[in-house]
Every structure is written in structure tokens, then in C-alpha cells.
Amino acid sequence: MKLGVISLGCDKATVDSERLVGDLVGHGAVITPDLPGADVILINTCGFIDAAKQESIDAILGAAKLKQDGTVKAVVAVGCLVQRYKKELQEEMPEVDLFLGFSDLHHLVPELAQRGLIEDPVAAHPGVRTFLGDQPHVRYLKISEGCDHTCAFCAIPLMRGKHRSEPLERLVREAQTLEAQGAKEINLVAQDLGHWGRDLGREGPKLPELLEALLAGTTVPWFRLLYVYSAGITERLVELVAGERRIVPYIDMPIQHATDRMLERMRRPERVHTLREKLAWLRGAIPDLAIRTTCLVGFPGETEADFRALLAFLEEAQFDRMGAFAYSPQEGTRAVQYEDDVEGNVKRERLEEIVEVQRAISAERLERFVGREVDLLVDRVSDPDEQGATHVGRVQWQADDVDGVTYLAQGGWAEVGKFVRARVTESEDYDFRAVALT
């Protein structure tokens, strides 16, 4: 069976896709990038915001058209959008063979076997993740599923359910598999990394113990923490990050807003004074720490004064990176009960302004690294128009995909997926330029 894969959404969804495809490969599937020539097309959908929903619907319709026009025998849709709207999707898209929510994924192999698309229903190599990206040296390890937070704007608990931690031993084995497949950087992802272990018993392991087990069980040079609420950043965790060179000094800590009124309205656990205290503590405890955050603008009830207070806090807090998005109501969330009283054009203007403010902050923050000697992880060979660089990679303060890159001037040839010792010579908004030292 030739399998075409379309994986949409966040890095956590990418992990889901790789695990699911790994199971199908264990049953004899062969991945093909040629979607029109595939026997089965699998789409892992996203349902987080309206734009993601539309992208997922377009992908499903595109796959269904390939089935109608070509050799594709079956189209399967899974993931967040399907979990939320399975009944509606089945009614609107009868040409799609299977819509499987998270609790139905175990039916995938039997259903394909029943259709004669998988010859052997017994997996030869079950559960081995199959890499789907372009850079096997950068991988993601999802350590838990679901979320116990009750943020008013977020539908993730409706799609993913309550928080469930993956067992420690299973995560170590998966990390060892990723390393065997060439991983030099493993990014830990979850809805909130700090919640890992809470459901494993009062005396059970927590995030620091998981990190220690991953360090002991692998030789992966870089581990990175993505998306951890400030409440989950404990003294033990900070001590570990500060003292362990293989955990890069980088934390992705979403704040969403910076007035107590808006934080309470959003049902966020933090308050402005606790955010200030946590930021000061982190920067004092972890040398050269880079902090990324996320902000939401245009939430119902956000006044111009609230927005200005958010911008002022960003200037004060000096985050190294920020992702931002404009509010859109999501069915089933608490916020849909609020009047969406911020006009669309105002949301767009605020989004553009906050991104520009953070661009200037990031540019200023990056200047402090100019002149440093660093280890650079080479991600790719440069394109001809990248201003004299021979390679493009990242230093420890740059996360894959969401942050900037480092353009490397290399005297010789560097291998993709390897580390190069370099000196940072220039910073540009979100990016660095560097020269190789070896």
C-alpha cells in the first residue's frame, strides 16, 4: 500500500502523525510524496482556529478530488477537526472513506484491511515512529495528551480531553528511537509540560525526573522545553536547566495578556505580579536564558487601555521571542458566551502593532549575543540568494520553525545535522549571522 500523508497543525500533531504512520508502515505501508499516485491518503487535521479549520477542510476536499480523478483508493481524515465535527463532516463529505476521532484510531488498520489495502493485519514492526519531515536531526517528543486548564478561548480540552501523561519508560524508549533515527535536538511538547506526572501518583515522577531519565537514557546533545505555564516552572526544574548543558537555556512560557482583568476574563492562572516575579527569578537563575511567549489580542472586552498595557508589559518584560494571534470565537468554549465586541479591523491592527513592537524588542535582545562563540546546529545548505552564507542553522536560543535562524559563512563544507563551532558577528531582527571557527 502506497501511503500519502498530509499532516497539519502544531508539532504535537506532527508527533501524532508520525506515530500513526509508523503503525501503518509496520503493516506494510510505503510512504509516497506523490499524492495522486497513493493508494491511501491520510490527513491529520487541525481545529484550533478558523484558518486552521479551513486549511484542513481544503486538504480533505483536495484528497477526495484525487480519489475521484485518479488511482487513490481511500481517503482517511483524523485529528482535532474530526474529533470535534465528525458527524457534520460525514454528512458534508460522503466521498471520504473514514473519519476517525482520537478514540477511534485503533479501527484504522482493521478498516484498511477490510478494504483489501493492507494484506497482513499483524504488524511486523508496531509502534515505531516514522519520520515525516525534512530534518531528521530535529524531532519532537510529546510527553502528555490533553489539558486540564480551562482557558476561556481554547477548544483544545474539547478535542483532546483531560490531561494524561505518557509513561516515563515509554518516553525514554521513544527518545532512544529518535536518537537512532538521527536526532540531535529533541523538543519536548505538550499543552503544558509542567503538568507532566501530575496524574501518575503523588509520589510519581515529575518533569525534572523525566528530563533526568531522558538525559541518562540518550546522548542527544540538545533538549528544549516548549510551552510550559509559569506555574509549572519549579525550583527543581530551574536548577536542572541551569546546571545541565544538554538542556538548552530556552523556555516557551505563554502569557496571553498582561492585565489582571484580562487574565481573569481569559481564565488564565497567572497574574501580572506573578509573571514579573517569575521572569526576574528565571533570568537570575539561568544564564543566557531565552524566553519565548504567546499573546492573544482582540479578546472580548479588551479595551484600548488593556492593549496598551500589554504593549507596555512587553517592553518591560523583554521577551526574546513572541508568537501572537487575534481572537476568533471557538464553538463550545466559555468565551463564545461573551459578546465579541472588538471589531475585526481593530483586531488586525492590534495584531500588526504587537508584532512590530516585539520585532524591535527581539532585535535589541539579540544584539547581546554578537561576538559570542557558539555551537551551531546546521539545518540546511543555504540558497544562492542568502547573502554569502553557505549554510543555515540555529544556535541554542533559536527554536526550530518558530524562531529566527543563523546564517553561517563557512570556509569549507559542513554536514547538515552536525554542530559547527562559530562566532556570532551580527544580529538582524530575529536572525544571526556567524562565521565558522573550525
CSV table of C-alpha atoms in Angstrom, one decimal:
chain,number,residue,atom,x,y,z
A,1,MET,CA,0.0,0.0,0.0
A,2,LYS,CA,1.4,3.4,-1.0
A,3,LEU,CA,0.5,5.9,1.6
A,4,GLY,CA,0.3,9.7,1.1
A,5,VAL,CA,0.3,11.8,4.3
A,6,ILE,CA,-0.9,15.4,4.9
A,7,SER,CA,-0.1,16.5,8.5
A,8,LEU,CA,-1.5,19.8,9.5
A,9,GLY,CA,-1.4,21.9,12.7
A,10,CYS,CA,1.1,22.0,15.6
A,11,ASP,CA,4.2,20.0,16.4
A,12,LYS,CA,2.1,17.9,18.8
A,13,ALA,CA,0.0,16.8,15.8
A,14,THR,CA,3.2,16.0,13.9
A,15,VAL,CA,4.1,13.5,16.6
A,16,ASP,CA,0.6,12.0,16.3
A,17,SER,CA,1.1,11.7,12.6
A,18,GLU,CA,4.5,10.0,12.9
A,19,ARG,CA,3.2,7.5,15.5
A,20,LEU,CA,0.1,6.7,13.4
A,21,VAL,CA,2.1,6.4,10.2
A,22,GLY,CA,4.7,4.3,12.0
A,23,ASP,CA,1.9,1.8,12.8
A,24,LEU,CA,0.8,1.7,9.1
A,25,VAL,CA,4.4,1.2,8.0
A,26,GLY,CA,4.6,-1.7,10.4
A,27,HIS,CA,1.7,-3.2,8.5
A,28,GLY,CA,3.5,-2.9,5.2
A,29,ALA,CA,2.6,0.7,4.0
A,30,VAL,CA,5.2,2.6,2.0
A,31,ILE,CA,5.1,6.4,2.2
A,32,THR,CA,5.0,8.3,-1.0
A,33,PRO,CA,5.2,12.1,-1.6
A,34,ASP,CA,3.2,11.6,-4.8
A,35,LEU,CA,-0.3,12.1,-3.5
A,36,PRO,CA,-2.1,11.4,-6.9
A,37,GLY,CA,-0.2,8.1,-7.0
A,38,ALA,CA,-1.1,7.0,-3.5
A,39,ASP,CA,-3.4,4.1,-2.7
A,40,VAL,CA,-4.5,5.8,0.6
A,41,ILE,CA,-4.2,9.5,1.6
A,42,LEU,CA,-4.2,10.2,5.4
A,43,ILE,CA,-5.0,13.7,6.5
A,44,ASN,CA,-4.3,14.7,10.1
A,45,THR,CA,-6.4,17.8,10.6
A,46,CYS,CA,-6.2,20.8,12.9
A,47,GLY,CA,-9.2,22.5,14.5
A,48,PHE,CA,-7.6,25.2,16.7
A,49,ILE,CA,-8.6,28.4,14.9
A,50,ASP,CA,-10.8,29.2,11.9
A,51,ALA,CA,-7.9,29.4,9.4
A,52,ALA,CA,-6.6,26.0,10.5
A,53,LYS,CA,-10.1,24.5,10.2
A,54,GLN,CA,-10.4,25.8,6.6
A,55,GLU,CA,-6.9,24.5,5.7
A,56,SER,CA,-7.9,21.1,7.0
A,57,ILE,CA,-11.2,21.1,5.0
A,58,ASP,CA,-9.4,22.2,1.9
A,59,ALA,CA,-6.9,19.4,2.3
A,60,ILE,CA,-9.7,16.8,2.7
A,61,LEU,CA,-11.6,18.1,-0.3
A,62,GLY,CA,-8.3,18.1,-2.4
A,63,ALA,CA,-7.6,14.5,-1.4
A,64,ALA,CA,-11.2,13.5,-2.2
A,65,LYS,CA,-10.9,15.0,-5.7
A,66,LEU,CA,-7.7,13.0,-6.3
A,67,LYS,CA,-9.7,9.9,-5.3
A,68,GLN,CA,-12.3,10.9,-7.9
A,69,ASP,CA,-9.8,11.7,-10.6
A,70,GLY,CA,-7.0,9.2,-10.1
A,71,THR,CA,-5.8,6.0,-8.6
A,72,VAL,CA,-6.4,6.9,-4.9
A,73,LYS,CA,-8.5,4.1,-3.4
A,74,ALA,CA,-9.3,5.6,0.1
A,75,VAL,CA,-9.2,8.9,1.9
A,76,VAL,CA,-8.9,8.9,5.7
A,77,ALA,CA,-9.2,12.0,7.9
A,78,VAL,CA,-8.2,12.0,11.6
A,79,GLY,CA,-7.2,14.6,14.2
A,80,CYS,CA,-8.7,17.6,16.0
A,81,LEU,CA,-11.2,18.8,13.4
A,82,VAL,CA,-12.6,15.3,13.1
A,83,GLN,CA,-12.8,14.8,16.8
A,84,ARG,CA,-15.0,17.9,17.1
A,85,TYR,CA,-17.0,17.8,13.9
A,86,LYS,CA,-17.1,14.1,12.8
A,87,LYS,CA,-20.9,13.9,12.3
A,88,GLU,CA,-21.0,17.2,10.3
A,89,LEU,CA,-18.0,16.1,8.2
A,90,GLN,CA,-19.5,12.7,7.4
A,91,GLU,CA,-22.7,14.4,6.3
A,92,GLU,CA,-21.0,17.0,4.1
A,93,MET,CA,-18.2,14.8,2.7
A,94,PRO,CA,-19.6,11.3,2.0
A,95,GLU,CA,-16.8,10.7,-0.6
A,96,VAL,CA,-14.3,10.4,2.3
A,97,ASP,CA,-13.9,6.8,3.4
A,98,LEU,CA,-13.0,7.2,7.1
A,99,PHE,CA,-13.4,9.9,9.7
A,100,LEU,CA,-11.6,8.8,12.9
A,101,GLY,CA,-11.5,10.7,16.1
A,102,PHE,CA,-8.9,10.1,18.7
A,103,SER,CA,-10.8,7.3,20.4
A,104,ASP,CA,-11.4,5.5,17.0
A,105,LEU,CA,-7.8,5.4,15.7
A,106,HIS,CA,-7.5,1.7,16.6
A,107,HIS,CA,-10.0,1.0,13.9
A,108,LEU,CA,-7.8,2.3,11.1
A,109,VAL,CA,-5.8,-0.9,10.4
A,110,PRO,CA,-8.8,-3.2,10.5
A,111,GLU,CA,-10.8,-0.9,8.3
A,112,LEU,CA,-8.0,-0.7,5.7
A,113,ALA,CA,-7.5,-4.5,5.9
A,114,GLN,CA,-11.2,-5.0,5.3
A,115,ARG,CA,-10.9,-2.9,2.2
A,116,GLY,CA,-8.0,-5.1,1.0
A,117,LEU,CA,-5.5,-2.2,1.2
A,118,ILE,CA,-3.4,-3.9,3.9
A,119,GLU,CA,-2.6,-7.5,3.3
A,120,ASP,CA,-1.3,-8.6,6.7
A,121,PRO,CA,-3.3,-7.3,9.7
A,122,VAL,CA,-0.5,-8.2,12.0
A,123,ALA,CA,2.2,-5.5,12.3
A,124,ALA,CA,5.7,-6.6,11.6
A,125,HIS,CA,7.2,-3.6,13.4
A,126,PRO,CA,4.4,-2.0,15.5
A,127,GLY,CA,4.8,1.4,17.2
A,128,VAL,CA,8.0,2.7,15.6
A,129,ARG,CA,7.7,6.4,14.7
A,130,THR,CA,8.2,7.2,11.1
A,131,PHE,CA,9.9,10.5,10.3
A,132,LEU,CA,7.7,12.8,8.1
A,133,GLY,CA,9.8,16.0,7.9
A,134,ASP,CA,12.8,17.3,6.1
A,135,GLN,CA,15.3,17.5,9.0
A,136,PRO,CA,15.7,14.1,10.9
A,137,HIS,CA,18.1,15.8,13.3
A,138,VAL,CA,15.3,17.9,14.8
A,139,ARG,CA,12.5,15.9,16.4
A,140,TYR,CA,9.6,16.4,18.8
A,141,LEU,CA,8.6,14.3,21.8
A,142,LYS,CA,5.0,14.7,23.0
A,143,ILE,CA,5.1,13.8,26.7
A,144,SER,CA,1.4,14.1,27.5
A,145,GLU,CA,-2.0,14.4,25.9
A,146,GLY,CA,-5.0,16.7,26.7
A,147,CYS,CA,-5.2,19.7,29.0
A,148,ASP,CA,-6.7,20.4,32.4
A,149,HIS,CA,-6.6,24.2,32.0
A,150,THR,CA,-9.9,26.0,31.4
A,151,CYS,CA,-8.8,28.9,29.3
A,152,ALA,CA,-11.9,30.7,28.1
A,153,PHE,CA,-10.7,31.0,24.5
A,154,CYS,CA,-9.3,27.5,23.9
A,155,ALA,CA,-11.1,24.4,22.5
A,156,ILE,CA,-8.2,22.0,23.0
A,157,PRO,CA,-9.7,20.3,26.0
A,158,LEU,CA,-12.9,19.7,24.0
A,159,MET,CA,-10.8,18.0,21.3
A,160,ARG,CA,-8.0,16.3,23.2
A,161,GLY,CA,-9.7,15.7,26.6
A,162,LYS,CA,-8.3,15.8,30.1
A,163,HIS,CA,-4.5,15.7,30.7
A,164,ARG,CA,-2.9,12.3,30.5
A,165,SER,CA,0.9,11.8,31.0
A,166,GLU,CA,2.8,9.4,28.8
A,167,PRO,CA,4.6,6.8,31.0
A,168,LEU,CA,8.3,7.7,31.6
A,169,GLU,CA,9.7,4.4,30.3
A,170,ARG,CA,7.8,4.7,27.0
A,171,LEU,CA,9.1,8.3,26.5
A,172,VAL,CA,12.7,7.2,27.1
A,173,ARG,CA,12.3,4.4,24.6
A,174,GLU,CA,10.8,6.8,22.1
A,175,ALA,CA,13.6,9.3,22.6
A,176,GLN,CA,16.1,6.5,22.1
A,177,THR,CA,14.3,5.6,18.8
A,178,LEU,CA,14.5,9.3,17.7
A,179,GLU,CA,18.2,9.3,18.5
A,180,ALA,CA,18.8,6.2,16.5
A,181,GLN,CA,17.0,7.9,13.6
A,182,GLY,CA,19.5,10.8,13.8
A,183,ALA,CA,18.0,13.2,16.3
A,184,LYS,CA,20.5,15.9,17.6
A,185,GLU,CA,17.7,18.0,19.1
A,186,ILE,CA,14.6,16.8,20.8
A,187,ASN,CA,11.9,19.3,21.6
A,188,LEU,CA,9.6,18.4,24.5
A,189,VAL,CA,6.0,19.4,23.6
A,190,ALA,CA,2.6,19.2,25.4
A,191,GLN,CA,-0.3,21.5,26.1
A,192,ASP,CA,1.6,22.3,29.3
A,193,LEU,CA,4.9,20.5,30.0
A,194,GLY,CA,4.7,21.4,33.7
A,195,HIS,CA,1.7,19.2,34.2
A,196,TRP,CA,3.6,16.0,33.2
A,197,GLY,CA,3.4,13.4,36.0
A,198,ARG,CA,0.6,15.0,38.0
A,199,ASP,CA,-1.7,12.0,37.1
A,200,LEU,CA,1.0,9.4,37.9
A,201,GLY,CA,0.5,9.5,41.6
A,202,ARG,CA,1.6,11.9,44.4
A,203,GLU,CA,5.0,10.3,44.7
A,204,GLY,CA,5.3,9.7,41.0
A,205,PRO,CA,7.9,11.4,38.7
A,206,LYS,CA,7.5,15.0,37.6
A,207,LEU,CA,9.1,16.9,34.7
A,208,PRO,CA,12.6,17.2,36.2
A,209,GLU,CA,12.7,13.4,36.8
A,210,LEU,CA,11.6,12.9,33.2
A,211,LEU,CA,14.4,15.1,31.9
A,212,GLU,CA,16.9,13.3,34.1
A,213,ALA,CA,15.7,10.0,32.6
A,214,LEU,CA,16.0,11.3,29.1
A,215,LEU,CA,19.5,12.6,29.7
A,216,ALA,CA,20.6,9.3,31.2
A,217,GLY,CA,18.9,7.2,28.5
A,218,THR,CA,20.3,9.0,25.5
A,219,THR,CA,23.2,11.1,24.3
A,220,VAL,CA,21.1,13.6,22.4
A,221,PRO,CA,23.0,16.9,22.6
A,222,TRP,CA,20.0,19.3,22.8
A,223,PHE,CA,16.7,19.0,24.7
A,224,ARG,CA,14.4,22.0,24.5
A,225,LEU,CA,11.3,22.9,26.6
A,226,LEU,CA,8.3,24.2,24.5
A,227,TYR,CA,5.2,25.5,26.1
A,228,VAL,CA,5.2,25.4,29.9
A,229,TYR,CA,3.0,27.5,32.0
A,230,SER,CA,4.8,29.7,34.6
A,231,ALA,CA,3.1,27.8,37.4
A,232,GLY,CA,4.8,24.6,36.3
A,233,ILE,CA,8.3,26.1,36.4
A,234,THR,CA,9.6,24.8,39.7
A,235,GLU,CA,12.9,25.4,41.6
A,236,ARG,CA,14.0,21.8,40.8
A,237,LEU,CA,13.3,22.4,37.1
A,238,VAL,CA,15.2,25.7,37.0
A,239,GLU,CA,18.2,24.1,38.8
A,240,LEU,CA,18.3,21.3,36.3
A,241,VAL,CA,18.1,23.7,33.2
A,242,ALA,CA,20.7,25.9,34.8
A,243,GLY,CA,23.1,23.1,35.5
A,244,GLU,CA,22.7,20.8,32.6
A,245,ARG,CA,24.4,21.8,29.3
A,246,ARG,CA,22.3,19.4,27.2
A,247,ILE,CA,19.1,21.2,28.2
A,248,VAL,CA,19.3,24.4,26.2
A,249,PRO,CA,18.6,27.7,28.1
A,250,TYR,CA,15.3,28.3,26.4
A,251,ILE,CA,11.7,28.3,27.8
A,252,ASP,CA,8.5,28.9,25.9
A,253,MET,CA,6.2,30.4,28.5
A,254,PRO,CA,2.8,31.7,27.2
A,255,ILE,CA,1.3,34.7,29.0
A,256,GLN,CA,-1.6,35.6,26.6
A,257,HIS,CA,-2.1,39.0,28.2
A,258,ALA,CA,-0.8,41.4,30.8
A,259,THR,CA,-3.6,43.0,32.8
A,260,ASP,CA,-5.2,41.2,35.7
A,261,ARG,CA,-8.7,42.0,34.4
A,262,MET,CA,-8.0,40.3,31.0
A,263,LEU,CA,-6.1,37.4,32.5
A,264,GLU,CA,-9.1,36.7,34.8
A,265,ARG,CA,-11.5,37.1,31.9
A,266,MET,CA,-9.5,34.6,29.9
A,267,ARG,CA,-9.4,32.2,32.9
A,268,ARG,CA,-5.6,32.2,32.9
A,269,PRO,CA,-3.9,31.1,36.1
A,270,GLU,CA,-1.2,33.9,36.2
A,271,ARG,CA,-1.5,37.5,37.3
A,272,VAL,CA,0.8,40.3,36.3
A,273,HIS,CA,2.8,40.4,39.6
A,274,THR,CA,3.5,36.7,39.5
A,275,LEU,CA,4.6,37.0,35.9
A,276,ARG,CA,7.0,39.8,36.8
A,277,GLU,CA,8.4,37.7,39.7
A,278,LYS,CA,8.8,34.6,37.6
A,279,LEU,CA,10.6,36.4,34.8
A,280,ALA,CA,13.0,38.1,37.3
A,281,TRP,CA,13.7,34.8,39.0
A,282,LEU,CA,14.3,32.8,35.8
A,283,ARG,CA,16.7,35.3,34.3
A,284,GLY,CA,18.7,35.5,37.6
A,285,ALA,CA,18.9,31.7,37.9
A,286,ILE,CA,19.6,30.5,34.3
A,287,PRO,CA,22.5,32.2,32.5
A,288,ASP,CA,21.7,33.5,29.0
A,289,LEU,CA,18.2,32.2,29.1
A,290,ALA,CA,16.0,33.0,26.1
A,291,ILE,CA,12.2,33.2,26.8
A,292,ARG,CA,9.5,32.9,24.2
A,293,THR,CA,5.9,33.8,24.9
A,294,THR,CA,2.5,33.9,23.2
A,295,CYS,CA,-0.1,36.7,23.3
A,296,LEU,CA,-3.7,36.9,22.3
A,297,VAL,CA,-5.2,40.2,21.1
A,298,GLY,CA,-8.8,41.3,20.5
A,299,PHE,CA,-10.3,39.0,23.2
A,300,PRO,CA,-13.9,40.1,24.1
A,301,GLY,CA,-13.7,43.0,26.5
A,302,GLU,CA,-10.2,44.1,25.6
A,303,THR,CA,-10.1,47.9,25.7
A,304,GLU,CA,-7.6,50.1,24.1
A,305,ALA,CA,-6.2,50.7,27.6
A,306,ASP,CA,-5.8,46.9,28.1
A,307,PHE,CA,-4.0,46.6,24.8
A,308,ARG,CA,-1.6,49.5,25.6
A,309,ALA,CA,-0.9,47.8,29.0
A,310,LEU,CA,0.0,44.6,27.2
A,311,LEU,CA,2.4,46.5,24.9
A,312,ALA,CA,4.0,48.3,27.9
A,313,PHE,CA,4.5,44.9,29.7
A,314,LEU,CA,6.2,43.5,26.6
A,315,GLU,CA,8.6,46.5,26.7
A,316,GLU,CA,9.2,45.8,30.4
A,317,ALA,CA,9.5,42.1,30.2
A,318,GLN,CA,11.8,42.0,27.2
A,319,PHE,CA,10.9,38.6,25.9
A,320,ASP,CA,13.3,37.2,23.3
A,321,ARG,CA,10.6,35.9,21.0
A,322,MET,CA,6.8,36.1,20.8
A,323,GLY,CA,4.0,34.5,18.8
A,324,ALA,CA,0.7,36.4,18.6
A,325,PHE,CA,-2.7,35.7,17.3
A,326,ALA,CA,-6.0,37.5,17.1
A,327,TYR,CA,-9.0,36.1,18.9
A,328,SER,CA,-11.7,34.2,17.0
A,329,PRO,CA,-14.6,32.5,18.8
A,330,GLN,CA,-14.5,28.8,19.0
A,331,GLU,CA,-17.6,26.7,19.4
A,332,GLY,CA,-18.0,25.2,22.9
A,333,THR,CA,-15.6,27.5,24.7
A,334,ARG,CA,-16.7,29.7,27.5
A,335,ALA,CA,-15.7,32.8,25.5
A,336,VAL,CA,-18.4,32.3,23.0
A,337,GLN,CA,-20.8,33.4,25.7
A,338,TYR,CA,-19.1,36.8,25.7
A,339,GLU,CA,-20.1,39.5,23.2
A,340,ASP,CA,-17.3,39.6,20.6
A,341,ASP,CA,-17.0,43.4,20.9
A,342,VAL,CA,-13.6,44.0,19.3
A,343,GLU,CA,-14.1,44.7,15.6
A,344,GLY,CA,-12.2,42.7,13.1
A,345,ASN,CA,-10.2,45.6,11.7
A,346,VAL,CA,-9.2,46.6,15.3
A,347,LYS,CA,-8.0,43.0,15.9
A,348,ARG,CA,-5.9,43.1,12.8
A,349,GLU,CA,-4.4,46.5,13.6
A,350,ARG,CA,-3.6,45.3,17.2
A,351,LEU,CA,-2.0,42.1,15.9
A,352,GLU,CA,0.2,44.1,13.4
A,353,GLU,CA,1.2,46.6,16.1
A,354,ILE,CA,2.1,44.0,18.7
A,355,VAL,CA,4.2,42.0,16.2
A,356,GLU,CA,6.0,45.2,15.2
A,357,VAL,CA,6.7,46.1,18.9
A,358,GLN,CA,8.1,42.7,19.6
A,359,ARG,CA,10.2,42.8,16.4
A,360,ALA,CA,12.0,45.8,17.8
A,361,ILE,CA,12.4,44.2,21.2
A,362,SER,CA,13.7,40.9,19.7
A,363,ALA,CA,16.2,42.8,17.6
A,364,GLU,CA,17.6,44.6,20.6
A,365,ARG,CA,17.7,41.4,22.7
A,366,LEU,CA,19.7,39.6,20.1
A,367,GLU,CA,22.4,42.2,20.0
A,368,ARG,CA,23.8,40.9,23.3
A,369,PHE,CA,25.0,37.7,21.7
A,370,VAL,CA,27.1,39.4,19.0
A,371,GLY,CA,30.7,38.4,19.5
A,372,ARG,CA,29.9,35.1,21.3
A,373,GLU,CA,31.4,31.8,20.4
A,374,VAL,CA,28.5,29.3,19.9
A,375,ASP,CA,27.7,25.8,18.8
A,376,LEU,CA,25.5,26.0,15.7
A,377,LEU,CA,23.3,23.1,14.6
A,378,VAL,CA,23.4,23.1,10.8
A,379,ASP,CA,19.8,22.7,9.4
A,380,ARG,CA,20.4,23.1,5.6
A,381,VAL,CA,22.7,24.3,2.9
A,382,SER,CA,21.9,27.9,2.0
A,383,ASP,CA,20.1,29.2,-1.1
A,384,PRO,CA,22.2,31.2,-3.6
A,385,ASP,CA,20.4,34.5,-2.6
A,386,GLU,CA,21.2,34.3,1.2
A,387,GLN,CA,23.8,37.0,1.1
A,388,GLY,CA,27.0,35.0,1.2
A,389,ALA,CA,26.0,32.3,3.7
A,390,THR,CA,27.0,28.7,2.9
A,391,HIS,CA,24.8,27.1,5.5
A,392,VAL,CA,21.7,27.9,7.6
A,393,GLY,CA,21.3,26.7,11.2
A,394,ARG,CA,20.4,27.6,14.7
A,395,VAL,CA,22.1,28.4,18.0
A,396,GLN,CA,20.6,27.3,21.3
A,397,TRP,CA,18.5,30.4,21.6
A,398,GLN,CA,16.6,29.6,18.4
A,399,ALA,CA,13.8,27.0,18.3
A,400,ASP,CA,13.1,25.2,15.1
A,401,ASP,CA,10.4,26.7,12.9
A,402,VAL,CA,9.1,29.4,15.2
A,403,ASP,CA,12.2,31.5,15.8
A,404,GLY,CA,14.8,33.0,13.5
A,405,VAL,CA,17.9,31.3,12.0
A,406,THR,CA,21.6,31.8,11.9
A,407,TYR,CA,23.3,32.3,8.5
A,408,LEU,CA,26.7,30.8,8.6
A,409,ALA,CA,29.7,31.8,6.5
A,410,GLN,CA,31.7,28.6,6.3
A,411,GLY,CA,35.2,28.2,4.9
A,412,GLY,CA,34.7,24.6,3.9
A,413,TRP,CA,31.7,22.3,3.9
A,414,ALA,CA,29.5,21.5,6.9
A,415,GLU,CA,27.3,18.4,7.2
A,416,VAL,CA,23.6,19.0,7.7
A,417,GLY,CA,22.6,17.7,11.2
A,418,LYS,CA,26.0,18.3,12.7
A,419,PHE,CA,27.3,21.0,15.0
A,420,VAL,CA,29.8,23.7,13.9
A,421,ARG,CA,31.7,26.0,16.3
A,422,ALA,CA,31.1,29.6,15.2
A,423,ARG,CA,31.2,33.2,16.3
A,424,VAL,CA,28.1,35.4,16.0
A,425,THR,CA,29.1,38.5,14.0
A,426,GLU,CA,25.7,40.3,13.5
A,427,SER,CA,22.1,40.3,14.6
A,428,GLU,CA,19.1,41.2,12.4
A,429,ASP,CA,15.7,41.4,14.0
A,430,TYR,CA,15.2,37.7,14.6
A,431,ASP,CA,18.3,36.2,12.9
A,432,PHE,CA,22.0,36.0,13.4
A,433,ARG,CA,25.0,35.9,11.1
A,434,ALA,CA,28.0,33.9,12.1
A,435,VAL,CA,31.4,32.7,10.8
A,436,ALA,CA,32.7,29.2,11.3
A,437,LEU,CA,35.7,28.8,13.6
A,438,THR,CA,36.6,25.3,12.6
